[in-house]
XYZ file of C-alpha atoms in Angstrom:
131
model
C 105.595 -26.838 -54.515
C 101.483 -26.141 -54.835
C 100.502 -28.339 -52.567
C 102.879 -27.410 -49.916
C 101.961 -23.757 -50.295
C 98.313 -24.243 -49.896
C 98.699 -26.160 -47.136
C 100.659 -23.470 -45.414
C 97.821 -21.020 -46.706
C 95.097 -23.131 -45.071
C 97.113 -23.567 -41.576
C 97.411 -19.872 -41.588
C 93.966 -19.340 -42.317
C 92.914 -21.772 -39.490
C 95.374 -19.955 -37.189
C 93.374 -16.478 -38.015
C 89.895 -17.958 -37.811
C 90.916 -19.665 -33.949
C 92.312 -15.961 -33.152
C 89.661 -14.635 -34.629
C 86.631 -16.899 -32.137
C 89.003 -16.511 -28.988
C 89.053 -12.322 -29.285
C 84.738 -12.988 -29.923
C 84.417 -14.884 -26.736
C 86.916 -12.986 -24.957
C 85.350 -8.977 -25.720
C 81.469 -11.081 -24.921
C 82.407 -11.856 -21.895
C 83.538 -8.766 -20.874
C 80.840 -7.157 -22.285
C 78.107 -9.270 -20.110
C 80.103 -8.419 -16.588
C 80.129 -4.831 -18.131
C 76.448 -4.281 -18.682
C 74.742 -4.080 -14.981
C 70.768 -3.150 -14.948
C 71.076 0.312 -12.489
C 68.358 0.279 -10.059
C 65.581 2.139 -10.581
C 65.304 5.609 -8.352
C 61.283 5.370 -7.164
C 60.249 9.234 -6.830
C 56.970 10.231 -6.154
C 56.364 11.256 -9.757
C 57.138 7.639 -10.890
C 54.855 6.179 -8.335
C 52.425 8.474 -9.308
C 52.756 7.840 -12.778
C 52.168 4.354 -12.395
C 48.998 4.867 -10.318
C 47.453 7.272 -13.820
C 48.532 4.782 -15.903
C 45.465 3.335 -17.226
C 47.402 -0.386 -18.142
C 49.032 -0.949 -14.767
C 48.524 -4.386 -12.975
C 46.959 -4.488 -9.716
C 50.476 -5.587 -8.405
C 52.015 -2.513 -9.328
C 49.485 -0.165 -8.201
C 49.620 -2.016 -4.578
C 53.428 -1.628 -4.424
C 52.820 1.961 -5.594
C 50.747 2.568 -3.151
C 52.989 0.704 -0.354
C 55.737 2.853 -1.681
C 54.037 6.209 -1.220
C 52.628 5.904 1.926
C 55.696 4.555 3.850
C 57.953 7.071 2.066
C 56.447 9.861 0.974
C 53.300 9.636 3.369
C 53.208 13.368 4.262
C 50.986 15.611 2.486
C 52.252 19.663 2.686
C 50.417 22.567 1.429
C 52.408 22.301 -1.775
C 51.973 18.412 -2.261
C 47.496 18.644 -1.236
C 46.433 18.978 -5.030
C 48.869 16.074 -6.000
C 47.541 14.089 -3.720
C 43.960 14.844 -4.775
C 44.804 14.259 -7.966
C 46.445 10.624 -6.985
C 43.596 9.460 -4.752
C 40.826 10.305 -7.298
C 42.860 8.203 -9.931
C 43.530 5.730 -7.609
C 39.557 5.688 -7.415
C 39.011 5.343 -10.982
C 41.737 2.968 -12.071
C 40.004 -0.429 -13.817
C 42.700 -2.887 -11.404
C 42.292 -1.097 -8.283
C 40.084 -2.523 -5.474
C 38.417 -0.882 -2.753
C 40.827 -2.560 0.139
C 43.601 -0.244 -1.365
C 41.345 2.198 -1.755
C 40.612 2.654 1.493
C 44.043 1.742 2.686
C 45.500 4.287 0.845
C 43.118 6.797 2.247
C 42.962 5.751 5.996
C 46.344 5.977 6.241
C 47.201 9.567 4.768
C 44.428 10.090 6.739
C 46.066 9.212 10.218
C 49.068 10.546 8.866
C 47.385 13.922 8.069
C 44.799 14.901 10.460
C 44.898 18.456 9.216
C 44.212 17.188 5.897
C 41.243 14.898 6.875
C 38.624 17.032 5.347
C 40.399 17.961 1.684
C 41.250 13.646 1.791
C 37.581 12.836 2.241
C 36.652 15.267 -0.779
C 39.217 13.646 -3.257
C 37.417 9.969 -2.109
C 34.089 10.886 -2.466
C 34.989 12.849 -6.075
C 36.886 9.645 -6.930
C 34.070 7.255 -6.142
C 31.323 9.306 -7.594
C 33.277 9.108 -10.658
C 34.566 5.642 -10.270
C 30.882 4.398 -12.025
């Protein structure tokens, strides 16, 4: 009479425990195909925010810099100082090189011909400071 019970004890167990896996697997799985990465939104204060960060790769300031001139390549009377701002760091950054340096500022300069003179200050306070 033991033995018979614990045997039906131990199949019962070993019916829970394969239950038990199969609902695991099962909610894991669903849980991968759940869990997408969004795409990031790029905004101009991201971009810019990589370009002052100090730890950025040269990689990511060149896409930053790709990224802001083909989208937001238009400078305004209220977007001038942040543009100042972003060429002079652009200037000073340790990863940056003077091909995107001058990139950067040759085309907001074609883009902005009003702007020209207020573009040249911001390079030549970004160089003289770039040491």
């Amino acid at each position: 009479m033991i033995p018979v019970n614990l045997i039906l004890t131990i199949v019962g167990l070993l019916f829970l425990l394969i239950g038990l896996v199969a609902l695991y697997v099962w909610s894991s799985k669903n849980k991968i195909a759940v869990t997408e990465v969004p795409a990031s939104v790029e905004t101009f204060e991201s971009l810019s925010a990589v370009i002052k960060n100090r730890s950025s790769s040269a990689s990511e300031l060149s896409h930053a810099v790709d990224t802001i001139l083909s989208r937001f390549g238009t400078i305004t009377s209220h977007t001038s100082s942040s543009y100042k701002h972003l060429l002079e760091a652009l200037c000073t950054h340790p990863k940056t090189d003077s091909k995107l340096i001058l990139r950067f500022e040759k085309t907001l300069r074609t883009s902005n011909p009003t702007h020209a003179h207020e573009i040249e200050q911001s390079l030549a306070l970004g160089l003289a400071s770039r040491g």
